[in-house]
mmCIF file of C-alpha atoms (C1' of nucleotides) in Angstrom:
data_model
loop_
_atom_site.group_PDB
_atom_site.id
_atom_site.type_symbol
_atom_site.label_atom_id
_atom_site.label_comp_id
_atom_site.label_asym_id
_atom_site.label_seq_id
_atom_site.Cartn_x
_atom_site.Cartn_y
_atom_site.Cartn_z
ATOM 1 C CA UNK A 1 145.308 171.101 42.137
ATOM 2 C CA UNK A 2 145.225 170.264 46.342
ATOM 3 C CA UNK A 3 142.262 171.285 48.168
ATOM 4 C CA UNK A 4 143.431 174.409 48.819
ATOM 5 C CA UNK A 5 143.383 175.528 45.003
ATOM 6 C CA UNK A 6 139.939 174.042 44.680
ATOM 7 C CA UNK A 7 138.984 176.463 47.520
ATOM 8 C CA UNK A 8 140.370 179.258 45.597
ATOM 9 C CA UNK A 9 139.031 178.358 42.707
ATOM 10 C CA UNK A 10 135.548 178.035 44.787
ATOM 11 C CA UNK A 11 135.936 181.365 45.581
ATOM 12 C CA UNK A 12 137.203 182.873 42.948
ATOM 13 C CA UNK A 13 133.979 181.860 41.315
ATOM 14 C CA UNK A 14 131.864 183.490 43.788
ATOM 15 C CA UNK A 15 133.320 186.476 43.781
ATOM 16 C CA UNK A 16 135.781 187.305 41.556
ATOM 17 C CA UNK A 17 136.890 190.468 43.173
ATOM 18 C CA UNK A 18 137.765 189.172 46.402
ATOM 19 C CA UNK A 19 141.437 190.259 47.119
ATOM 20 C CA UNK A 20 144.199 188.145 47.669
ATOM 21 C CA UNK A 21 144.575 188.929 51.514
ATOM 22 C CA UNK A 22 141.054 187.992 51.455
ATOM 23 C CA UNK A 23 141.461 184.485 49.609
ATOM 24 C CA UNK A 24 144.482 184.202 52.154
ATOM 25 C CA UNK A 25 142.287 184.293 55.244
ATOM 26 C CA UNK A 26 139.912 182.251 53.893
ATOM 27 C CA UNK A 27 142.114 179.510 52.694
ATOM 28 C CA UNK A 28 144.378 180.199 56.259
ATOM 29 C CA UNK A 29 147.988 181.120 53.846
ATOM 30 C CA UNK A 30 149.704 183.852 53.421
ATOM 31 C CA UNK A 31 148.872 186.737 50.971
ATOM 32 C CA UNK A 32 151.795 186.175 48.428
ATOM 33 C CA UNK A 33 151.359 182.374 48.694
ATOM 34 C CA UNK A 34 147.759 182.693 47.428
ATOM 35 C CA UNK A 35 149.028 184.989 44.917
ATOM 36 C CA UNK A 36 151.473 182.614 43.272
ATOM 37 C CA UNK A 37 148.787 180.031 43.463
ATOM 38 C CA UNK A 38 146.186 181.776 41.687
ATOM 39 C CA UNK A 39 148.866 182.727 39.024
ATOM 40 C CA UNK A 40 149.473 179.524 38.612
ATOM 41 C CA UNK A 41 146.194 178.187 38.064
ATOM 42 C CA UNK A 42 145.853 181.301 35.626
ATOM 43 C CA UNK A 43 148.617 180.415 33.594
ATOM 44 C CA UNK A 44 147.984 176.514 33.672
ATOM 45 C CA UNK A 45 144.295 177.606 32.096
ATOM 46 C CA UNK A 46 142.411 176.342 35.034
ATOM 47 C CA UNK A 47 141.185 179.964 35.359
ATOM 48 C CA UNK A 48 140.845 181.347 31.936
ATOM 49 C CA UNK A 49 139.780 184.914 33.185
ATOM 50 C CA UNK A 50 137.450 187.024 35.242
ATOM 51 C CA UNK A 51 134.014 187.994 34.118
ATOM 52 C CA UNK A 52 131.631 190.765 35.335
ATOM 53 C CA UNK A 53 128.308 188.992 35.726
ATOM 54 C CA UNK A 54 126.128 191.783 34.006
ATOM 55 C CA UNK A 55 122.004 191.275 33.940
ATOM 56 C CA UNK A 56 121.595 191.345 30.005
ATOM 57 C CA UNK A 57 118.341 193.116 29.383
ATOM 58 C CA UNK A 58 120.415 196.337 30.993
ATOM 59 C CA UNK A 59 122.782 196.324 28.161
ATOM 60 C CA UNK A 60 119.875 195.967 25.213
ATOM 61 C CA UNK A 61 120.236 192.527 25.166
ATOM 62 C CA UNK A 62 116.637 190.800 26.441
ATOM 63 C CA UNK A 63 116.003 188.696 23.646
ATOM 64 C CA UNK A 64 117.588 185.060 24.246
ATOM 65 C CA UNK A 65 117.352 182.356 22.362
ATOM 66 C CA UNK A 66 118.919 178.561 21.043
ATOM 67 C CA UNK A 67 119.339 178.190 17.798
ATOM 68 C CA UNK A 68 120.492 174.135 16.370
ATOM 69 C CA UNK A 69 121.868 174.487 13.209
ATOM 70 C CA UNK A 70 121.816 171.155 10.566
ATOM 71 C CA UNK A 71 124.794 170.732 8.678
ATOM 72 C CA UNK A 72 124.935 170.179 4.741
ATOM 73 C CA UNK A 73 126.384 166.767 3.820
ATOM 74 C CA UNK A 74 129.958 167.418 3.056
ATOM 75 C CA UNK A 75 130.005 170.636 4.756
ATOM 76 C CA UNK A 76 133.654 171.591 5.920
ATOM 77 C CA UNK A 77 132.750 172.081 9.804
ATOM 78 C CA UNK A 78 136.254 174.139 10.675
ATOM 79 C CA UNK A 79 134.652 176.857 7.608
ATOM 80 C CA UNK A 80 131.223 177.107 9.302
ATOM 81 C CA UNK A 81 132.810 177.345 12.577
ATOM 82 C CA UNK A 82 134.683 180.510 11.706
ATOM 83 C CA UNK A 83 131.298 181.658 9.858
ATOM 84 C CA UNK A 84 129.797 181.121 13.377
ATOM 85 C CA UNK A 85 132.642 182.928 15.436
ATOM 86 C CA UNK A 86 132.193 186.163 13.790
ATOM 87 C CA UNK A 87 129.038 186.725 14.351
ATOM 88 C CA UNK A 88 128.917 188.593 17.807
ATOM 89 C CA UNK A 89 125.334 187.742 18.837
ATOM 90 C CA UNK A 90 126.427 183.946 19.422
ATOM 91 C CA UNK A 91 127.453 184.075 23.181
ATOM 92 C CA UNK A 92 128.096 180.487 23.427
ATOM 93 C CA UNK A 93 128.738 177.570 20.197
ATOM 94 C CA UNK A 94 128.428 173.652 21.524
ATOM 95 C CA UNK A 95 129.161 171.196 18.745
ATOM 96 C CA UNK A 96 126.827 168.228 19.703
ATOM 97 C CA UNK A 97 126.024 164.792 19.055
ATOM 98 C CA UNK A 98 122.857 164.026 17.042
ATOM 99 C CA UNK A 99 120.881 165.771 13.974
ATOM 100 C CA UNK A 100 121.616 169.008 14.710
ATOM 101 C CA UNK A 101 125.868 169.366 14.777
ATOM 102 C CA UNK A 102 125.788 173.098 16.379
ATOM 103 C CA UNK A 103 123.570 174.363 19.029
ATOM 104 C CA UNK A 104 124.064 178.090 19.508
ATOM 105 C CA UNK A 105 122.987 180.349 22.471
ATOM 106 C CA UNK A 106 122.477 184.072 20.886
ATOM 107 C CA UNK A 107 121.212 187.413 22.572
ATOM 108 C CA UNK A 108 119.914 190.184 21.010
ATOM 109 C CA UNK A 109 117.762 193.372 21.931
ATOM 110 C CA UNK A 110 114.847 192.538 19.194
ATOM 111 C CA UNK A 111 112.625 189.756 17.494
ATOM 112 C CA UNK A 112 113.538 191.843 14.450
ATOM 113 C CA UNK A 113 117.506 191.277 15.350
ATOM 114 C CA UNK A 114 116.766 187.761 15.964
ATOM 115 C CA UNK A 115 115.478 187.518 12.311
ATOM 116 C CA UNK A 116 117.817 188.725 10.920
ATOM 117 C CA UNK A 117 120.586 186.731 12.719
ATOM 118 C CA UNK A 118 118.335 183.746 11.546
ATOM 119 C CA UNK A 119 118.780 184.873 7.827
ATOM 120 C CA UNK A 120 122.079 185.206 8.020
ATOM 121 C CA UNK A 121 122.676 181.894 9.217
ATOM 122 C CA UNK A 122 120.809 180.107 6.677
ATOM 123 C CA UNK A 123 122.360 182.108 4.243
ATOM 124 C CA UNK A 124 125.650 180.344 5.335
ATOM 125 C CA UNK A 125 127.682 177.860 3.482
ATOM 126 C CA UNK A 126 126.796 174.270 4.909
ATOM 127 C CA UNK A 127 123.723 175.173 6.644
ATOM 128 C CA UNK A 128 121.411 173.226 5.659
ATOM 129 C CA UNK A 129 118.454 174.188 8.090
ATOM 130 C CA UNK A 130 117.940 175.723 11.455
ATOM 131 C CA UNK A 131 116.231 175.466 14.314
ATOM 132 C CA UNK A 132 115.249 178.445 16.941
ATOM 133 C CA UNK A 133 113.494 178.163 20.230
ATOM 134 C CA UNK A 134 113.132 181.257 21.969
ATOM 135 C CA UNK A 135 113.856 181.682 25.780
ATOM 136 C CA UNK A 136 110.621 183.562 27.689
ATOM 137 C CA UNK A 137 112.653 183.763 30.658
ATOM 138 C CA UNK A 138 115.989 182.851 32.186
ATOM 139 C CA UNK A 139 115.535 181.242 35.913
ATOM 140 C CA UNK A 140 119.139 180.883 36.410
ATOM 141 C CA UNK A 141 122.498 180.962 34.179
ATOM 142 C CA UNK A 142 125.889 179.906 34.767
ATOM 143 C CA UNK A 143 125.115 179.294 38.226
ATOM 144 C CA UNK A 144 128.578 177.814 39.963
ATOM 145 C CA UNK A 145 128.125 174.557 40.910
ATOM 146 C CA UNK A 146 130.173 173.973 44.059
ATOM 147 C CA UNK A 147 133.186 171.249 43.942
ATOM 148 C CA UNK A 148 132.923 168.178 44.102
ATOM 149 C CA UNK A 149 135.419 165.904 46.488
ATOM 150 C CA UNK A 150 136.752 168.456 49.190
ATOM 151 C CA UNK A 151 133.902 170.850 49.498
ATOM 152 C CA UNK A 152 134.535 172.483 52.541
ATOM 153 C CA UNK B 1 123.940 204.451 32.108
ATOM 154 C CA UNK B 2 125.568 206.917 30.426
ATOM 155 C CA UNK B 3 128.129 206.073 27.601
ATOM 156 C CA UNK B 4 130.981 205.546 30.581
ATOM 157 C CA UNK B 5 128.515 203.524 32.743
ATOM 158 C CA UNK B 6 128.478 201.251 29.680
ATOM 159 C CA UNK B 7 132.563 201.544 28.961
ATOM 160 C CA UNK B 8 133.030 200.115 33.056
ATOM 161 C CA UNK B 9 130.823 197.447 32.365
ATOM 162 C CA UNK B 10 132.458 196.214 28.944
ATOM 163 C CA UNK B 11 135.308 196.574 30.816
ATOM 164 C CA UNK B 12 134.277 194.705 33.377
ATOM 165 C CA UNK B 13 132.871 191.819 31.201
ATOM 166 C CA UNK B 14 136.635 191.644 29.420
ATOM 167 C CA UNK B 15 138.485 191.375 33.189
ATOM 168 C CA UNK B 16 136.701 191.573 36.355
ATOM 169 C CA UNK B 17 139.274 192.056 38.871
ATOM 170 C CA UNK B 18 140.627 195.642 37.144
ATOM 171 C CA UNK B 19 141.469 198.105 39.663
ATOM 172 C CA UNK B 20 139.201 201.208 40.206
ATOM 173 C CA UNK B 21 142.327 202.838 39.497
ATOM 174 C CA UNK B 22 143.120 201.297 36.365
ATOM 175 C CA UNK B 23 139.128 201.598 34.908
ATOM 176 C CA UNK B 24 139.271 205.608 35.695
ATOM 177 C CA UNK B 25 142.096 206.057 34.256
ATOM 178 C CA UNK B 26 140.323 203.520 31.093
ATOM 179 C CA UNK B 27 137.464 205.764 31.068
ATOM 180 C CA UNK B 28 139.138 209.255 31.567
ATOM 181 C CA UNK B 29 137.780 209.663 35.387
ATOM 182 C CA UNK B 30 138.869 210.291 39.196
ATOM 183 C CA UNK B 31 138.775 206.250 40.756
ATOM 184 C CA UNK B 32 136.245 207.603 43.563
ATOM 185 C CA UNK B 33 134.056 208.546 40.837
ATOM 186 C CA UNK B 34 134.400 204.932 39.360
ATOM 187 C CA UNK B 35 134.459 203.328 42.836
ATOM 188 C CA UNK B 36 130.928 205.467 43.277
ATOM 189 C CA UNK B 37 129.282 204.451 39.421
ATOM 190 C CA UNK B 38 130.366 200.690 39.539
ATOM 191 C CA UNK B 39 128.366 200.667 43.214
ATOM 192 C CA UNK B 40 125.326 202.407 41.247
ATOM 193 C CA UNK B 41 125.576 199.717 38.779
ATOM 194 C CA UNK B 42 126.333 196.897 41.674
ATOM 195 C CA UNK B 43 123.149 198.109 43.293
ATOM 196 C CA UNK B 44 120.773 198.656 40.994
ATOM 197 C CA UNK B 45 121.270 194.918 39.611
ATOM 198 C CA UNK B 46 123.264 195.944 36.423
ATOM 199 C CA UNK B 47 126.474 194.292 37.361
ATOM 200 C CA UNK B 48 125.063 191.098 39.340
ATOM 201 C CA UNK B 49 128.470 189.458 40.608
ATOM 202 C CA UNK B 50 132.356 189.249 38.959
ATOM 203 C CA UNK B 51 132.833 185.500 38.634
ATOM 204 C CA UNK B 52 136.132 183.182 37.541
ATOM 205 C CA UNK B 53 135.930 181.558 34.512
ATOM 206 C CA UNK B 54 137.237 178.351 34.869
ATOM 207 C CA UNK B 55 137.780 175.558 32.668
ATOM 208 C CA UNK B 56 134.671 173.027 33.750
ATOM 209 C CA UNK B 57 137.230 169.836 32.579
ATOM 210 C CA UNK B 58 140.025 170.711 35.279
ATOM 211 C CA UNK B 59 137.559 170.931 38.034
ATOM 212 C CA UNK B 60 135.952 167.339 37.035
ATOM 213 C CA UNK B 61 133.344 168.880 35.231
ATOM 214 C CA UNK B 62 134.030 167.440 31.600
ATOM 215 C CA UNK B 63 130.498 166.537 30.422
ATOM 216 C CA UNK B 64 127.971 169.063 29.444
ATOM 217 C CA UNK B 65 124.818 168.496 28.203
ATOM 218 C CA UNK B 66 121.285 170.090 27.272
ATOM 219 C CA UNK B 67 118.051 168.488 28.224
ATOM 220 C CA UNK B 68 114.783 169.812 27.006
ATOM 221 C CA UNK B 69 111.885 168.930 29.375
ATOM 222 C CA UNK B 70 108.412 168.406 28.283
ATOM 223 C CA UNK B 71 105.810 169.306 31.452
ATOM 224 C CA UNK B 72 102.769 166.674 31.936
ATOM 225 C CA UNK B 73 99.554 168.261 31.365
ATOM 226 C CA UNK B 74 98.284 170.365 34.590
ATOM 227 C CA UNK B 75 101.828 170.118 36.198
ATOM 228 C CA UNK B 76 102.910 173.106 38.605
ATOM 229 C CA UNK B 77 105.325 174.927 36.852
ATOM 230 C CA UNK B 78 106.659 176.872 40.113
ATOM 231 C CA UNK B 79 107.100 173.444 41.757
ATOM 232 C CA UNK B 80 109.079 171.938 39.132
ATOM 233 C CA UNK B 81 111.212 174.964 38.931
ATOM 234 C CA UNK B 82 112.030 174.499 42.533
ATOM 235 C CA UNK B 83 112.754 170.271 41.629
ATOM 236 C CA UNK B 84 115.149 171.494 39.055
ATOM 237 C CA UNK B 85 116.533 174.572 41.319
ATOM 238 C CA UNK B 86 117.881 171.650 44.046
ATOM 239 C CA UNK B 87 119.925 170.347 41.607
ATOM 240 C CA UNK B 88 123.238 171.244 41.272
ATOM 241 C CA UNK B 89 123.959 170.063 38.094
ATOM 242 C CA UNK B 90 121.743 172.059 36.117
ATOM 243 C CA UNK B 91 123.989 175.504 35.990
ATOM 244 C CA UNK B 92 121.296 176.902 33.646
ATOM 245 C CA UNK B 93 117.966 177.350 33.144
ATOM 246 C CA UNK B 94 115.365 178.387 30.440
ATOM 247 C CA UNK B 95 111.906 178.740 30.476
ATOM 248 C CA UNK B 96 110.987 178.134 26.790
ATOM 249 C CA UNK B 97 108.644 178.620 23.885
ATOM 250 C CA UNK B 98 107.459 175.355 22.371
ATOM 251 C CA UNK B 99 106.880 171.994 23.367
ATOM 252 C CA UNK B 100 109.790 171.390 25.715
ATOM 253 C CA UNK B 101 108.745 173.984 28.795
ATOM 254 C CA UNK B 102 112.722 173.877 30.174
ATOM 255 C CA UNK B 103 115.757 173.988 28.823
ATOM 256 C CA UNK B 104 118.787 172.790 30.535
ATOM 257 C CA UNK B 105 122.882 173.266 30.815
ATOM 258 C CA UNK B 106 124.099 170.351 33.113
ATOM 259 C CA UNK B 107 127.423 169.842 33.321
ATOM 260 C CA UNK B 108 128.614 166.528 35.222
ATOM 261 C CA UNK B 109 131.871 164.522 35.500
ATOM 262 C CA UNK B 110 130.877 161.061 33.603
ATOM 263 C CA UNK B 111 128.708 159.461 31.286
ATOM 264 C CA UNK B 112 126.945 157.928 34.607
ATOM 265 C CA UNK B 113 126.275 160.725 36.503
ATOM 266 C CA UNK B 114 124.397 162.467 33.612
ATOM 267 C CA UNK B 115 122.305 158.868 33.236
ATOM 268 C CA UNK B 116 121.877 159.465 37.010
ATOM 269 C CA UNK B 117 120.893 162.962 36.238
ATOM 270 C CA UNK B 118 118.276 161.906 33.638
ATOM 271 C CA UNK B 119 116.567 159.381 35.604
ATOM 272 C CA UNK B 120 116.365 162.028 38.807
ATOM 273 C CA UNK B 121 114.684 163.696 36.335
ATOM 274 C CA UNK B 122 112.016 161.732 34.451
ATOM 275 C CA UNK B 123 111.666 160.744 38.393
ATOM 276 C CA UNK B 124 110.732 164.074 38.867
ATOM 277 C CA UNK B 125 107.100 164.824 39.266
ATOM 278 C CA UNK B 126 105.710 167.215 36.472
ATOM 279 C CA UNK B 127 108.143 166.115 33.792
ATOM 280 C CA UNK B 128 106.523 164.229 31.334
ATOM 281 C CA UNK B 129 109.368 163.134 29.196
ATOM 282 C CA UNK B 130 113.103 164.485 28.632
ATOM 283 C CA UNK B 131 115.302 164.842 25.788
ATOM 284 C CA UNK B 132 119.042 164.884 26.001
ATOM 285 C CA UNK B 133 121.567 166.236 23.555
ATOM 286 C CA UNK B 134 125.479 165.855 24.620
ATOM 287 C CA UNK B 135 127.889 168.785 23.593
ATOM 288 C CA UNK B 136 130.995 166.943 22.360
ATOM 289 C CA UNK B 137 133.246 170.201 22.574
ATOM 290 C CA UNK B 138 132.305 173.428 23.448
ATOM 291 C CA UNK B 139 133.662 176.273 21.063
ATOM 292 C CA UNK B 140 132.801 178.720 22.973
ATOM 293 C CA UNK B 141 130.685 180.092 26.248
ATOM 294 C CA UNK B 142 129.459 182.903 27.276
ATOM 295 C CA UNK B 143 131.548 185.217 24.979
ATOM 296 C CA UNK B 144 130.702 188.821 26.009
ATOM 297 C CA UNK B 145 129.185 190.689 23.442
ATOM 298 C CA UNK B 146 131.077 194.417 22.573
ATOM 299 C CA UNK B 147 128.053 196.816 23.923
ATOM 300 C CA UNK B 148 125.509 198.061 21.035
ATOM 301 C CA UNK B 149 125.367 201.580 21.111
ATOM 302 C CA UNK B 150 128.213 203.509 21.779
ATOM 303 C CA UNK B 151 131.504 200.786 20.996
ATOM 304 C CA UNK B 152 134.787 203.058 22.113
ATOM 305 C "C1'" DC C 1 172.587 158.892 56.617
ATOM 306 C "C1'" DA C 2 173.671 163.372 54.990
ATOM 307 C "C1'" DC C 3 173.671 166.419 50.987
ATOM 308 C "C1'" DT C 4 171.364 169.030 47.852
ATOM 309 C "C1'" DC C 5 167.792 170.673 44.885
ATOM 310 C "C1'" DT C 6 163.228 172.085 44.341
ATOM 311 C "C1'" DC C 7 158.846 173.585 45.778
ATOM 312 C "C1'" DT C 8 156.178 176.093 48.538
ATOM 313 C "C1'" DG C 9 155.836 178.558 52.332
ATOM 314 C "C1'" DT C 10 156.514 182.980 55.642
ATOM 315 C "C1'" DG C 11 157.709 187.702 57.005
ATOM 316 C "C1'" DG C 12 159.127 192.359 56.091
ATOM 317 C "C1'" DA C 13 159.390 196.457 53.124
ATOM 318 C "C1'" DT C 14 157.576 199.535 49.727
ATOM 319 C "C1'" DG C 15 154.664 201.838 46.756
ATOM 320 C "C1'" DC C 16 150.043 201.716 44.769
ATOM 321 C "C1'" DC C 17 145.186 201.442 45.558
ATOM 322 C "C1'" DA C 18 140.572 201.723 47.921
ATOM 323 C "C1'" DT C 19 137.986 204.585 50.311
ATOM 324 C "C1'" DC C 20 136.502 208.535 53.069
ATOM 325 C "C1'" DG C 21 135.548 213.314 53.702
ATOM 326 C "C1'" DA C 22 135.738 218.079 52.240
ATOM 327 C "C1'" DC C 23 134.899 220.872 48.712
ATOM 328 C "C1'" DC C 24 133.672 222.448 43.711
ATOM 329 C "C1'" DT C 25 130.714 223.115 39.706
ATOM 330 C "C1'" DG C 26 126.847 223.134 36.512
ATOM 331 C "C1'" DA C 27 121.787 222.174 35.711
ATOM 332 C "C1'" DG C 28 117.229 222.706 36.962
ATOM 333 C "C1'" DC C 29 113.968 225.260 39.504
ATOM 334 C "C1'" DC C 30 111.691 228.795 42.606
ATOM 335 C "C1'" DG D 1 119.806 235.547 41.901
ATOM 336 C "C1'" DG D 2 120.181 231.852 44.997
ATOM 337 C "C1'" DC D 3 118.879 226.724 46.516
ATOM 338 C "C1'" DT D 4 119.649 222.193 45.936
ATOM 339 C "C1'" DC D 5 121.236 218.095 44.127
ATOM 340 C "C1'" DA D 6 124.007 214.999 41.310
ATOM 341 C "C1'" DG D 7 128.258 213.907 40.278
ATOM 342 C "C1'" DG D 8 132.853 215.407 39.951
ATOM 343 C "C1'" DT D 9 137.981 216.378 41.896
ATOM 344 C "C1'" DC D 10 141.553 216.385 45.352
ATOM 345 C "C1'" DG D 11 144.115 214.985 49.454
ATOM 346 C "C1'" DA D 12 144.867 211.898 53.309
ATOM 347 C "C1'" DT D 13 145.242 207.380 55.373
ATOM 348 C "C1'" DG D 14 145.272 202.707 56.103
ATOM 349 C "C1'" DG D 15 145.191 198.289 53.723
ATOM 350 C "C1'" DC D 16 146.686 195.572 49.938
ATOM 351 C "C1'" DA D 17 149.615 193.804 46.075
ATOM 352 C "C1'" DT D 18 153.870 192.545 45.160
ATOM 353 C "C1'" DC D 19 158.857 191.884 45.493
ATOM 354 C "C1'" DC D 20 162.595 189.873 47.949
ATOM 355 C "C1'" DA D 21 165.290 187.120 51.066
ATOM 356 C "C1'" DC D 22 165.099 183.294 53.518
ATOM 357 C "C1'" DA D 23 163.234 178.810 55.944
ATOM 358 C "C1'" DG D 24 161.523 173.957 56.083
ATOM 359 C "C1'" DA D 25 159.755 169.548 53.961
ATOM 360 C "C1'" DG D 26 160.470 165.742 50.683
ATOM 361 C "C1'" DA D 27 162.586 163.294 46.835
ATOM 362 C "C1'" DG D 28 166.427 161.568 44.752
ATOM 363 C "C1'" DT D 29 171.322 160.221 45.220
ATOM 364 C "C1'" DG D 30 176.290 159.132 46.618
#
DNA sequence: CACTCTCTGTGGATGCCATCGACCTGAGCC
DNA sequence: GGCTCAGGTCGATGGCATCCACAGAGAGTG
């Protein structure tokens, strides 16, 4: 990880589509050198993929919300983890410090969907309560921050 | 958006840097007629940007936390936004229901820089108090959700 | 110091892909 | 019927991805 893969990555994470003659001018190499260096930070898990950034509300998805979820004493957290993973509305699972040992970010199209999604949960083993705030809006998400040391 | 319209963009969401080529032949159409309905869905805001995900830890980014903000009483809610916009630690954003008016994603590098990022905060005119929760692992982010409707 | 091994580059060749333009077809409408 | 438009296909062309052979810098070693 030189400067010049933190560039990549930099741009990578702009635009993910950029090609890699693109990324080579940019980063002043060659086309194939850029390409084994983005392999390699693909393969070494530095870049774990590439995502099409899609505006939620166009897919039937305009409901967020954050949902902490209190753990039973004695709960077995790996169990309620894989109770968690399967359910597909749950974009994003953080396992936190404090009260509240989950905090989940979930999207659906309806109140009515988030209800449900909320009775489900409580219906699972080894929660013992939850707690949902609703997003009105989003003013910004996932926004790249830019790298630290060598920017530019 | 059309049953293929949403087919590209799940598509999409799974690997952003698929060739036109390779999502027609995905979808069962020519790659003009892709190359023409992922532009539709580029410019009407559907598809908002194709970003690398990268691992937050191997870019020095190994600390994430959420911070609820309460607002003072008669603060400006568009100039707070624009307090919290500047900084670039706060990669998301939520304007909420309830007592806390924000909700926050920061990611930083240390311990200190998110007491740094705190202070800035409760610093920040508007803000009235701040509560910070610290995700100690992240299970998962931003998982894309399989498309409602009309799944394969 | 020279040898060698490895890592990371460059440059050239080749086949696939992006992209443009010409043309086709079916739906909706006078 | 005949217009028009949206959205497709096909073919051509230039650029790009990708493979390969080879070059130079640095580290470790006799």
């Amino acid at each position: 990880m030189d400067a010049i893969d933190l560039s990549l990555v930099d741009l990578l994470r702009g635009n993910a589509r950029l090609s890699y003659a693109e990324l080579a001018r940019q980063v002043g190499l060659s086309a194939p050198a850029v390409h084994e260096r983005v392999g390699k930070l693909e393969s070494s898990g530095v870049v774990r993929g590439y995502r099409a950034d899609v505006a939620p509300e166009s897919i039937g998805l305009g409901v967020t919300a954050l949902i902490g979820i209190v753990e039973d004493s004695g709960a077995d957290t790996d169990d309620m983890l894989e109770s968690l993973r399967v359910l597909p509305e749950i974009e994003s699972c953080y396992f936190m410090a404090g009260v509240e040992s989950f905090l989940l970010k979930a999207r659906v199209g309806t109140i009515a969907e988030l209800e449900q999604l909320i009775v489900r949960l409580n219906r699972t083993p080894g929660v013992a309560s939850t707690r949902t705030a609703i997003a009105l809006s989003t003013k910004w998400e996932n926004r790249p921050q830019p790298v630290g040391p060598p920017a530019a």
